[in-house]
Every structure is written in structure tokens, then in C-alpha cells.
Coordinates of N, CA and C in Angstrom, one line a residue:
X21 N 10.0 -10.8 21.5 CA 9.0 -9.9 21.1 C 7.9 -10.6 20.5
X22 N 6.7 -10.2 20.8 CA 5.5 -10.9 20.3 C 5.2 -10.6 18.8
X23 N 4.5 -11.5 18.1 CA 4.2 -11.2 16.7 C 3.5 -9.8 16.6
X24 N 2.6 -9.5 17.5 CA 1.9 -8.2 17.4 C 2.9 -7.0 17.5
X25 N 3.8 -7.1 18.4 CA 4.8 -6.0 18.5 C 5.7 -6.0 17.3
X26 N 6.1 -7.1 16.8 CA 6.9 -7.1 15.6 C 6.2 -6.5 14.4
X27 N 4.9 -6.8 14.2 CA 4.1 -6.3 13.2 C 4.0 -4.7 13.4
X28 N 3.7 -4.3 14.6 CA 3.6 -2.9 14.9 C 4.9 -2.2 14.6
X29 N 6.1 -2.7 15.0 CA 7.4 -2.2 14.8 C 7.6 -1.9 13.3
X30 N 7.4 -3.0 12.5 CA 7.7 -2.9 11.1 C 6.7 -2.0 10.3
X31 N 5.4 -2.1 10.8 CA 4.4 -1.3 10.2 C 4.6 0.2 10.4
X32 N 4.9 0.6 11.6 CA 5.2 2.0 11.9 C 6.5 2.5 11.4
X33 N 7.5 1.6 11.3 CA 8.8 1.9 10.7 C 8.6 2.2 9.2
X34 N 7.8 1.4 8.5 CA 7.5 1.7 7.1 C 6.7 3.0 7.0
X35 N 5.8 3.3 7.9 CA 5.0 4.5 7.9 C 6.0 5.7 8.1
X36 N 6.9 5.6 8.9 CA 7.9 6.7 9.2 C 8.6 7.1 7.9
X37 N 9.0 6.0 7.1 CA 9.7 6.3 5.8 C 8.7 7.0 4.9
X38 N 7.5 6.5 4.8 CA 6.5 7.2 4.0 C 6.3 8.7 4.4
X39 N 6.3 9.0 5.7 CA 6.1 10.4 6.1 C 7.3 11.2 5.6
X40 N 8.5 10.7 5.8 CA 9.7 11.5 5.4 C 9.7 11.7 3.9
X41 N 9.4 10.6 3.1 CA 9.4 10.7 1.7 C 8.2 11.6 1.1
X42 N 7.1 11.7 1.9 CA 6.0 12.6 1.5 C 6.4 14.0 1.7
X43 N 7.3 14.3 2.7 CA 7.7 15.7 2.9 C 8.8 16.2 2.0
X44 N 9.6 15.3 1.5 CA 10.7 15.7 0.7 C 10.3 16.5 -0.6
X45 N 9.2 16.2 -1.3 CA 8.8 17.0 -2.4 C 8.5 18.5 -2.1
X46 N 8.2 18.7 -0.8 CA 8.0 20.1 -0.4 C 9.3 20.9 -0.3
X47 N 10.4 20.2 -0.2 CA 11.7 20.8 -0.2 C 12.2 20.9 -1.6
X48 N 12.0 19.8 -2.3 CA 12.5 19.7 -3.7 C 11.5 18.8 -4.5
X49 N 10.7 19.4 -5.4 CA 9.7 18.6 -6.1 C 10.3 17.4 -6.8
X50 N 11.5 17.5 -7.2 CA 12.2 16.4 -7.9 C 12.3 15.1 -7.1
X51 N 12.2 15.3 -5.8 CA 12.3 14.1 -4.8 C 11.1 13.3 -4.8
X52 N 10.0 13.7 -5.5 CA 8.8 12.9 -5.5 C 9.1 11.5 -6.0
X53 N 10.1 11.4 -6.8 CA 10.5 10.1 -7.4 C 10.7 9.0 -6.3
X54 N 11.3 9.4 -5.2 CA 11.6 8.5 -4.1 C 10.3 8.1 -3.4
X55 N 9.4 9.0 -3.3 CA 8.1 8.6 -2.7 C 7.4 7.6 -3.6
X56 N 7.4 7.9 -4.9 CA 6.7 7.0 -5.8 C 7.4 5.6 -5.8
X57 N 8.7 5.5 -5.9 CA 9.4 4.2 -5.9 C 9.0 3.4 -4.7
X58 N 9.1 4.0 -3.5 CA 8.8 3.3 -2.3 C 7.4 2.9 -2.2
X59 N 6.5 3.7 -2.6 CA 5.0 3.4 -2.6 C 4.7 2.2 -3.6
X60 N 5.3 2.2 -4.8 CA 5.0 1.1 -5.7 C 5.6 -0.2 -5.1
X61 N 6.7 -0.1 -4.5 CA 7.3 -1.4 -4.0 C 6.5 -1.9 -2.8
X62 N 6.1 -1.0 -1.9 CA 5.2 -1.4 -0.8 C 3.9 -1.9 -1.3
X63 N 3.3 -1.3 -2.3 CA 2.0 -1.8 -2.8 C 2.2 -3.3 -3.3
X64 N 3.3 -3.5 -4.1 CA 3.5 -4.9 -4.6 C 3.7 -5.8 -3.4
X65 N 4.5 -5.4 -2.4 CA 4.6 -6.2 -1.2 C 3.3 -6.6 -0.5
X66 N 2.4 -5.6 -0.4 CA 1.1 -5.7 0.2 C 0.2 -6.7 -0.6
X67 N 0.4 -6.7 -1.9 CA -0.5 -7.6 -2.6 C -0.3 -9.1 -2.2
X68 N 0.8 -9.3 -1.6 CA 1.0 -10.7 -1.0 C 0.1 -11.0 0.1
X69 N -0.6 -10.0 0.7 CA -1.6 -10.3 1.7 C -2.8 -11.0 1.2
X70 N -3.0 -11.0 -0.1 CA -4.1 -11.7 -0.7 C -3.7 -13.1 -1.1
X71 N -2.5 -13.3 -1.4 CA -2.1 -14.6 -1.9 C -2.3 -15.8 -1.0
X72 N -1.8 -15.7 0.2 CA -1.9 -16.9 1.2 C -3.4 -17.2 1.4
X73 N -4.2 -16.2 1.8 CA -5.6 -16.6 2.1 C -6.3 -17.1 0.8
X74 N -5.9 -16.5 -0.3 CA -6.5 -16.9 -1.6 C -6.2 -18.4 -2.0
X75 N -5.0 -18.7 -1.9 CA -4.6 -20.1 -2.3 C -5.0 -21.1 -1.3
X76 N -5.2 -20.7 0.0 CA -5.6 -21.7 1.0 C -7.1 -21.8 1.0
X77 N -7.8 -20.9 0.4 CA -9.3 -20.9 0.3 C -9.7 -22.1 -0.6
X78 N -10.8 -22.7 -0.3 CA -11.2 -23.9 -1.0 C -11.3 -23.7 -2.5
X79 N -11.8 -22.6 -3.0 CA -11.9 -22.4 -4.4 C -10.8 -21.6 -5.0
X80 N -9.7 -21.5 -4.3 CA -8.5 -20.7 -4.7 C -8.8 -19.2 -4.9
X81 N -9.9 -18.8 -4.6 CA -10.4 -17.4 -4.6 C -9.7 -16.6 -5.7
X82 N -10.2 -16.9 -6.9 CA -9.7 -16.3 -8.1 C -9.8 -14.7 -8.1
X83 N -10.9 -14.1 -7.6 CA -10.9 -12.7 -7.6 C -9.8 -12.0 -6.8
X84 N -9.4 -12.7 -5.7 CA -8.3 -12.1 -4.8 C -7.0 -12.2 -5.6
X85 N -6.7 -13.3 -6.2 CA -5.5 -13.4 -7.0 C -5.5 -12.5 -8.2
X86 N -6.6 -12.3 -8.8 CA -6.7 -11.4 -9.9 C -6.4 -10.0 -9.5
X87 N -7.0 -9.6 -8.4 CA -6.8 -8.2 -7.9 C -5.3 -8.0 -7.5
X88 N -4.7 -9.0 -6.9 CA -3.3 -8.9 -6.6 C -2.5 -8.7 -7.8
X89 N -2.8 -9.4 -8.9 CA -2.0 -9.2 -10.2 C -2.3 -7.9 -10.8
X90 N -3.6 -7.4 -10.7 CA -3.9 -6.1 -11.3 C -3.1 -5.0 -10.6
X91 N -3.1 -5.1 -9.3 CA -2.4 -4.0 -8.5 C -0.9 -4.1 -8.7
X92 N -0.3 -5.3 -8.9 CA 1.1 -5.5 -9.2 C 1.4 -4.8 -10.6
X93 N 0.5 -5.1 -11.6 CA 0.7 -4.5 -12.9 C 0.6 -3.0 -12.8
X94 N -0.4 -2.5 -12.0 CA -0.6 -1.0 -11.9 C 0.7 -0.4 -11.3
X95 N 1.3 -1.0 -10.3 CA 2.5 -0.5 -9.7 C 3.6 -0.5 -10.8
X96 N 3.7 -1.5 -11.5 CA 4.8 -1.6 -12.6 C 4.6 -0.6 -13.7
X97 N 3.4 -0.5 -14.2 CA 3.1 0.5 -15.2 C 3.3 1.9 -14.7
X98 N 3.1 2.2 -13.4 CA 3.2 3.5 -12.9 C 4.7 4.1 -13.1
X99 N 5.6 3.2 -13.3 CA 7.0 3.6 -13.5 C 7.2 4.2 -14.9
X100 N 6.3 4.0 -15.8 CA 6.3 4.5 -17.1 C 5.5 5.8 -17.4
X101 N 4.9 6.3 -16.3 CA 4.0 7.4 -16.4 C 4.7 8.7 -15.9
X102 N 4.2 9.9 -16.3 CA 4.7 11.1 -15.7 C 4.6 10.9 -14.2
X103 N 5.6 11.5 -13.5 CA 5.7 11.2 -12.1 C 4.5 11.6 -11.3
X104 N 3.9 12.7 -11.5 CA 2.7 13.1 -10.8 C 1.5 12.2 -11.0
X105 N 1.4 11.7 -12.3 CA 0.4 10.7 -12.6 C 0.7 9.4 -12.0
X106 N 1.9 9.0 -11.9 CA 2.3 7.7 -11.3 C 1.9 7.7 -9.9
X107 N 2.1 8.8 -9.1 CA 1.7 8.8 -7.7 C 0.2 8.8 -7.6
X108 N -0.5 9.6 -8.5 CA -1.9 9.7 -8.5 C -2.6 8.3 -8.7
X109 N -2.1 7.5 -9.6 CA -2.8 6.2 -9.9 C -2.6 5.3 -8.7
X110 N -1.6 5.5 -7.9 CA -1.4 4.6 -6.7 C -2.3 5.0 -5.5
X111 N -2.9 6.2 -5.6 CA -3.7 6.7 -4.4 C -4.9 5.7 -4.2
X112 N -5.7 5.3 -5.2 CA -6.8 4.4 -4.8 C -6.4 3.0 -4.6
X113 N -5.2 2.6 -5.0 CA -4.7 1.2 -4.9 C -4.7 0.7 -3.5
X114 N -4.2 1.6 -2.6 CA -4.2 1.1 -1.2 C -5.6 0.9 -0.5
X115 N -6.5 1.9 -0.7 CA -7.8 1.6 -0.1 C -8.5 0.4 -0.8
X116 N -8.4 0.3 -2.1 CA -9.0 -0.9 -2.8 C -8.4 -2.2 -2.2
X117 N -7.1 -2.3 -2.1 CA -6.5 -3.5 -1.5 C -7.0 -3.7 -0.1
X118 N -7.1 -2.7 0.8 CA -7.5 -2.8 2.1 C -9.0 -3.3 2.2
X119 N -9.8 -2.7 1.4 CA -11.3 -3.0 1.3 C -11.5 -4.4 0.9
X120 N -10.8 -4.8 -0.2 CA -11.1 -6.2 -0.6 C -10.5 -7.2 0.3
X121 N -9.3 -7.0 0.8 CA -8.7 -7.9 1.8 C -9.6 -8.1 3.0
X122 N -10.2 -7.0 3.5 CA -11.1 -7.0 4.6 C -12.4 -7.7 4.3
X123 N -12.9 -7.4 3.1 CA -14.2 -8.0 2.6 C -14.0 -9.5 2.5
X124 N -13.0 -10.0 1.8 CA -12.8 -11.4 1.5 C -12.3 -12.2 2.7
X125 N -11.4 -11.6 3.5 CA -10.7 -12.5 4.5 C -10.6 -11.9 5.9
X126 N -11.4 -10.8 6.1 CA -11.3 -10.0 7.3 C -11.6 -10.8 8.6
X127 N -12.6 -11.7 8.5 CA -13.0 -12.5 9.6 C -11.9 -13.4 10.1
X128 N -11.0 -13.8 9.2 CA -10.0 -14.7 9.6 C -8.7 -14.0 10.1
X129 N -8.7 -12.7 10.0 CA -7.5 -11.9 10.4 C -7.6 -11.5 11.9
X130 N -6.5 -11.5 12.6 CA -6.5 -11.0 14.0 C -6.9 -9.6 14.0
X131 N -7.5 -9.2 15.1 CA -8.0 -7.8 15.3 C -6.8 -6.8 15.2
X132 N -5.7 -7.1 15.9 CA -4.6 -6.2 15.9 C -4.1 -6.0 14.4
X133 N -4.1 -7.0 13.6 CA -3.6 -6.8 12.2 C -4.6 -5.9 11.5
X134 N -5.9 -6.2 11.6 CA -6.9 -5.4 10.9 C -6.8 -3.9 11.3
X135 N -6.6 -3.7 12.6 CA -6.5 -2.3 13.1 C -5.3 -1.6 12.6
X136 N -4.2 -2.3 12.6 CA -2.9 -1.7 12.1 C -3.0 -1.4 10.6
X137 N -3.6 -2.4 9.8 CA -3.7 -2.2 8.4 C -4.6 -1.0 8.1
X138 N -5.7 -0.8 8.9 CA -6.6 0.3 8.7 C -5.8 1.6 8.9
X139 N -5.1 1.7 10.0 CA -4.3 2.9 10.3 C -3.3 3.2 9.2
X140 N -2.5 2.2 8.8 CA -1.5 2.4 7.8 C -2.1 2.7 6.5
X141 N -3.1 2.0 6.0 CA -3.7 2.3 4.7 C -4.2 3.7 4.6
X142 N -5.0 4.2 5.5 CA -5.5 5.5 5.4 C -4.5 6.6 5.6
X143 N -3.5 6.3 6.4 CA -2.4 7.3 6.6 C -1.6 7.4 5.3
X144 N -1.3 6.3 4.7 CA -0.5 6.2 3.5 C -1.3 6.9 2.4
X145 N -2.5 6.7 2.3 CA -3.4 7.3 1.3 C -3.3 8.8 1.4
X146 N -3.4 9.3 2.7 CA -3.3 10.8 2.9 C -2.0 11.3 2.6
X147 N -0.9 10.5 2.8 CA 0.4 11.0 2.5 C 0.7 11.1 1.0
X148 N 0.0 10.2 0.2 CA 0.0 10.3 -1.3 C -0.5 11.7 -1.7
X149 N -1.6 12.1 -1.1 CA -2.2 13.4 -1.4 C -1.3 14.5 -1.0
X150 N -0.7 14.4 0.2 CA 0.2 15.4 0.7 C 1.4 15.6 -0.3
X151 N 2.0 14.4 -0.7 CA 3.1 14.5 -1.6 C 2.8 15.1 -3.0
X152 N 1.6 14.7 -3.5 CA 1.1 15.3 -4.7 C 0.9 16.8 -4.7
X153 N 0.4 17.2 -3.5 CA 0.1 18.6 -3.4 C 1.4 19.5 -3.5
X154 N 2.5 18.9 -3.2 CA 3.8 19.6 -3.3 C 4.2 19.9 -4.8
X155 N 3.6 19.1 -5.7 CA 4.1 19.2 -7.1 C 3.0 19.6 -8.1
X156 N 1.8 19.7 -7.6 CA 0.7 20.1 -8.5 C 0.3 21.6 -8.3

């Protein structure tokens, strides 16, 4: 399997989990906790997309490393917030990460990666709103 297909497989697989978890609060609002947990963990995982390009950059790209740490802390702190607020604070995190990753390192990224990240980012952002709508 090519790297592009592997990336597509895992990206869409993760998205399928997001879709299922975003629909669960419509059945039982208490299940929003599972959506939040998965989202926070995926956000922390995605902050790693800034580390490699940042540390291999000539000046170690301090803004990228700083953003990665801020998003990591945001995901961690979200576990101590009321559940609806925890999900709400994660909504802008995905687009911010996508935008900055693209702005700082986009030219060095393969086109298929950029396209997949765009699809996943905006779909996941919409799924946050869908999950929140079930409990607000």
C-alpha cells in the first residue's frame, strides 16, 4: 500500500469514529464525553504535525512549537471544564492548527496530505458543532 493510501485509510478511519461519536449525543446527551475525549486526544496527536517541520527548520520555528504547546494545554485543560464548554473550546483549535500548519509549512507538504488535512479539518470542525447542537 502506498503512503498516500495509508494516510487516506487512517484519516478516513479516524473521521468515521468522529462521525459516530458526534451522533451519539443525539441518542443520549451524556455520551458527549466520548466525543470530547476522542477530540482532545486527536488534537494532541495532530499538534505533532508542527514539531518535525519546526525542529528541522533553520531557526527551530519557535512560533510553531509554541502553538503546538498551547493547543496541547488547551486540550488538557478542556478535561476540567463543563462538557459543553470543553467541546466548544476545541472547535477553533482544529482550524487554527490547519491554518498555521499550512501557512508555515504548506509549501513543503505533499498535495495529497494538504488536501486530506483540509477535508478532515473542516469536517471535524462541523462535527463539533453537530455534537454541541445535541446538548445545547
